[in-house]
């Protein structure tokens, strides 16, 4: 068929709030308005979005603007670059900031896990992950942030969203301990990266419905070692490495990969372990339905009390209860 006669691919758009565009900041995407039943160009790619642009939208009561779906990656990069400013802007509704945090961090983690990774985590991906942690630790310490995030937390298990949830729950619990900002950053980074080694586990095993064979279970158990190996070239502290390597260790020594026990397991690792277990139980996995929060906590309290830290468990319950997530 003559290429000139082919039907043009329809252009699609997605809506964003005008407050998501920052005066004097330039984005590599065009912005459109919906007027008269059609999309009308407002600012072009590469054009600086000015105070006057924003004020004009406000004066005209515009609450939604649009970006072409083909330029979503450029928009997501723009949001990542300004994430810290967004999250700490008290003039923006907490619900909007929570949505921005969730969508921005999801885009980063999805990019990490959905690409075929080499033997090492790319520095570019690591820098993006580190920026998410750095820009969101303070935000997650605010009252009501976990409550505002709750509606966005999906119960359909995917490795990249699971890593985000474990980071959110862990970072919120870290705030209840006497940890420095640097320690919270290092351990928050470990929480977000704790399952990065699963990128090297065959998806046929990760997504298998039904019981795993003994061989498959042994392959799964390799993911903490894979994670540390993938990050060996990165500037990680021992705190971060511990979180990646030991998050499946258990207090009674029945965990893996080293079988360490009790106080030999660092406290931040015990926090991440409980966040990991709780999110897994309350998410729908290929081999198990999602449990309601109360049922999952009951199972942990009665069936795992010898293997997880029950003092940390009490803090998890308090954090979830304070966010109305029980």
XYZ file of C-alpha atoms in Angstrom:
326
model
C 0.000 0.000 0.000
C 1.154 3.537 -0.838
C 2.433 5.069 2.411
C 0.621 8.303 1.526
C -2.703 6.440 1.725
C -2.095 4.842 5.108
C -4.333 6.076 7.870
C -2.524 8.364 10.278
C -2.046 6.892 13.734
C -4.433 8.682 16.114
C -2.718 10.992 18.582
C -3.561 10.334 22.232
C -3.103 12.615 25.222
C -3.015 12.266 28.994
C -4.126 14.926 31.491
C -1.959 16.567 34.147
C -2.574 19.335 36.654
C -1.234 22.812 35.759
C 0.545 22.897 39.145
C 2.818 20.134 37.832
C 4.541 22.617 35.514
C 7.152 24.822 37.149
C 7.677 28.474 36.218
C 11.045 29.107 34.566
C 11.587 25.376 34.015
C 11.869 23.973 30.517
C 10.337 20.661 29.508
C 11.020 18.563 26.413
C 7.301 18.117 25.769
C 4.476 20.253 24.421
C 1.460 21.274 26.494
C -2.077 21.377 25.100
C -5.447 22.759 26.207
C -8.844 21.254 25.435
C -10.827 23.995 23.705
C -13.783 23.900 21.357
C -13.771 20.125 21.194
C -10.131 19.820 20.190
C -6.590 19.915 21.615
C -4.906 23.286 21.140
C -1.157 23.859 21.545
C -0.316 26.033 24.579
C 3.473 25.745 24.983
C 5.920 23.993 22.690
C 8.604 21.435 23.569
C 11.731 23.244 24.685
C 9.797 26.385 25.615
C 10.180 27.708 29.168
C 6.910 27.592 31.103
C 6.627 31.055 32.666
C 4.776 32.538 35.631
C 2.567 34.299 33.089
C 1.632 30.956 31.500
C 0.551 29.533 34.854
C -1.313 32.676 35.911
C -3.257 32.736 32.649
C -4.397 29.154 33.236
C -5.432 30.015 36.792
C -7.321 33.151 35.703
C -9.265 31.118 33.137
C -10.172 28.344 35.568
C -8.156 25.672 33.699
C -7.732 22.630 35.969
C -6.384 20.146 33.405
C -3.783 20.460 30.684
C -2.584 17.729 28.347
C 0.606 16.116 27.051
C 0.834 13.761 24.079
C 1.221 10.130 25.145
C 4.235 9.833 22.846
C 6.000 12.405 25.051
C 5.211 10.710 28.363
C 8.872 9.624 28.911
C 10.005 13.259 28.600
C 7.297 14.357 31.032
C 8.256 11.635 33.531
C 11.910 12.732 33.352
C 10.790 16.311 33.987
C 8.816 15.227 37.076
C 11.771 13.177 38.370
C 14.039 16.213 38.026
C 11.649 18.321 40.116
C 10.406 15.597 42.499
C 12.014 17.066 45.616
C 10.439 20.475 45.008
C 7.036 18.917 44.359
C 6.991 16.768 47.481
C 8.025 19.580 49.819
C 5.688 22.211 48.327
C 3.101 22.688 51.070
C 0.938 24.703 48.645
C 0.188 21.509 46.724
C -2.476 19.156 48.113
C -1.007 16.152 49.942
C -3.069 13.800 47.771
C -1.547 15.270 44.607
C 2.000 15.055 45.986
C 1.357 11.457 47.032
C 0.167 10.577 43.550
C 3.220 12.259 42.003
C 5.564 10.352 44.334
C 3.875 7.033 43.566
C 3.776 7.511 39.805
C 7.342 8.869 39.588
C 8.872 6.112 41.699
C 6.814 3.469 39.881
C 8.112 4.707 36.529
C 11.704 4.449 37.776
C 11.331 0.941 39.220
C 9.301 -0.327 36.275
C 12.051 0.862 33.945
C 14.616 -1.063 36.009
C 12.719 -4.359 36.052
C 11.101 -4.302 32.607
C 14.350 -3.855 30.711
C 16.672 -6.761 30.084
C 19.436 -5.857 32.487
C 23.107 -6.676 31.995
C 25.042 -8.376 34.763
C 25.210 -5.045 36.624
C 22.645 -2.397 37.492
C 23.262 0.539 35.206
C 24.618 3.656 36.876
C 21.862 5.708 35.228
C 19.184 3.550 36.828
C 20.952 3.651 40.180
C 21.180 7.452 40.110
C 17.433 7.679 39.459
C 16.673 5.273 42.321
C 18.962 7.200 44.690
C 17.237 10.462 43.728
C 13.806 8.975 44.493
C 14.990 7.936 47.965
C 16.745 11.238 48.661
C 13.773 13.317 47.517
C 11.089 11.308 49.323
C 12.508 10.346 52.755
C 11.469 13.671 54.319
C 8.106 13.559 52.557
C 7.362 10.109 53.991
C 8.121 11.399 57.488
C 5.204 13.847 57.370
C 1.994 13.149 59.262
C -0.776 11.703 57.087
C 1.530 10.923 54.139
C 1.023 7.164 54.454
C -2.745 7.754 54.712
C -2.631 9.783 51.492
C -0.541 7.086 49.761
C -2.814 4.209 50.798
C -5.271 4.537 47.865
C -2.399 4.230 45.378
C -0.866 1.093 46.907
C -1.861 -1.718 44.580
C -2.558 -5.207 45.866
C -1.660 -6.801 42.538
C 1.891 -8.059 43.062
C 4.577 -6.886 40.672
C 8.225 -6.876 41.692
C 8.703 -3.174 40.973
C 5.604 -2.038 42.905
C 6.489 -4.463 45.720
C 9.901 -2.769 46.050
C 8.165 0.603 46.274
C 5.722 -0.580 48.937
C 8.509 -2.095 51.016
C 10.371 1.209 50.764
C 7.288 3.197 51.846
C 6.496 0.954 54.830
C 10.165 0.702 55.853
C 10.884 4.426 55.540
C 7.809 5.213 57.621
C 8.974 2.807 60.335
C 12.543 4.153 60.189
C 11.128 7.476 61.360
C 10.152 5.865 64.678
C 13.772 4.929 65.437
C 16.757 7.078 66.380
C 18.328 7.010 62.923
C 20.276 9.811 61.277
C 19.185 11.225 57.919
C 22.136 9.481 56.266
C 21.228 6.121 57.828
C 17.630 6.502 56.678
C 18.831 7.282 53.168
C 21.202 4.304 53.075
C 18.610 1.881 54.444
C 15.825 3.396 52.327
C 18.001 2.748 49.301
C 18.416 -0.840 50.489
C 14.648 -1.190 50.856
C 13.984 0.058 47.326
C 16.738 -2.182 45.917
C 16.096 -5.206 48.143
C 14.653 -7.369 45.347
C 16.696 -6.017 42.429
C 18.327 -9.455 42.134
C 14.998 -10.869 40.937
C 15.718 -9.181 37.612
C 18.056 -12.150 37.004
C 15.492 -14.810 37.967
C 13.545 -16.283 35.013
C 10.060 -14.810 34.821
C 8.697 -18.292 34.247
C 9.665 -19.000 37.865
C 8.683 -15.635 39.334
C 5.234 -15.755 37.706
C 4.592 -19.464 38.075
C 1.116 -20.415 39.237
C 1.148 -23.194 41.761
C 3.880 -24.669 43.915
C 7.524 -24.264 42.960
C 9.753 -27.296 42.629
C 12.692 -27.685 44.993
C 15.056 -26.618 42.209
C 12.951 -23.520 41.469
C 12.917 -22.552 45.146
C 16.697 -22.788 45.238
C 16.914 -20.535 42.178
C 14.626 -17.968 43.857
C 16.840 -18.030 46.942
C 19.744 -16.781 44.842
C 18.216 -13.335 44.326
C 19.846 -11.599 47.361
C 23.275 -12.678 46.108
C 22.373 -11.613 42.570
C 21.283 -8.235 43.934
C 24.562 -7.586 45.710
C 26.506 -8.778 42.662
C 24.558 -6.458 40.351
C 25.358 -3.508 42.632
C 29.021 -4.354 43.288
C 30.286 -1.477 41.123
C 28.049 1.110 42.790
C 28.966 3.364 45.749
C 26.849 1.492 48.306
C 27.501 1.587 52.049
C 27.416 -1.518 54.236
C 23.946 -0.514 55.489
C 22.541 -0.689 51.961
C 24.343 -3.933 51.130
C 23.048 -5.550 54.338
C 19.452 -4.709 53.371
C 19.831 -6.296 49.946
C 21.737 -9.356 51.144
C 19.998 -10.234 54.416
C 16.302 -9.341 53.990
C 15.381 -13.051 53.942
C 17.327 -13.925 57.087
C 15.232 -14.954 60.101
C 15.787 -14.495 63.833
C 15.676 -18.264 64.423
C 18.425 -18.859 61.842
C 16.152 -20.505 59.249
C 16.573 -17.793 56.615
C 18.925 -17.372 53.671
C 21.487 -16.880 52.195
C 23.731 -17.053 55.303
C 21.458 -18.466 58.016
C 22.435 -15.736 60.481
C 20.211 -15.227 63.516
C 19.048 -12.918 66.284
C 21.123 -9.790 66.920
C 23.461 -10.653 64.050
C 20.678 -9.358 61.781
C 20.878 -5.527 61.755
C 17.775 -3.673 62.964
C 17.080 -1.884 59.641
C 17.136 -5.279 57.915
C 14.551 -6.591 60.401
C 12.352 -3.607 59.559
C 12.622 -4.284 55.817
C 11.989 -8.002 56.396
C 8.644 -7.299 58.063
C 7.645 -4.755 55.418
C 8.574 -7.348 52.782
C 6.517 -10.118 54.401
C 3.519 -7.868 55.057
C 3.352 -6.492 51.507
C 3.756 -9.964 49.987
C 0.915 -11.353 52.106
C -1.445 -8.468 51.304
C -0.750 -8.612 47.543
C -2.260 -11.006 45.007
C 0.568 -13.277 43.853
C 0.434 -15.925 41.101
C 0.171 -18.685 43.734
C -1.894 -16.970 46.466
C -4.695 -14.436 46.854
C -4.150 -11.215 48.762
C -4.909 -11.350 52.485
C -6.758 -8.522 54.251
C -4.344 -6.529 56.476
C -5.727 -7.846 59.769
C -5.505 -11.456 58.569
C -1.913 -10.972 57.369
C -0.865 -9.416 60.684
C -2.567 -12.214 62.599
C -0.659 -14.805 60.572
C 2.645 -13.022 61.243
C 1.925 -12.747 64.971
C 0.922 -16.380 65.442
C 2.947 -18.284 62.840
C 6.125 -16.209 62.437
C 6.759 -14.887 65.936
C 10.005 -16.866 66.299
C 11.405 -15.776 62.936
C 10.649 -12.030 62.793
C 11.248 -9.243 65.318
C 8.025 -8.793 67.296
C 9.156 -5.393 68.590
C 9.381 -4.212 64.995
C 6.040 -5.928 64.361
C 4.401 -3.719 67.008
C 5.765 -0.638 65.262
C 4.415 -1.856 61.925
C 0.973 -2.312 63.477
C 1.169 1.179 64.988
C 2.223 2.733 61.686
C -0.548 0.991 59.736
C -3.126 1.819 62.390
C -2.085 5.466 62.440
C -2.600 5.600 58.655
C -6.072 3.957 58.885
C -4.786 1.018 56.827
C -6.118 -1.716 59.140
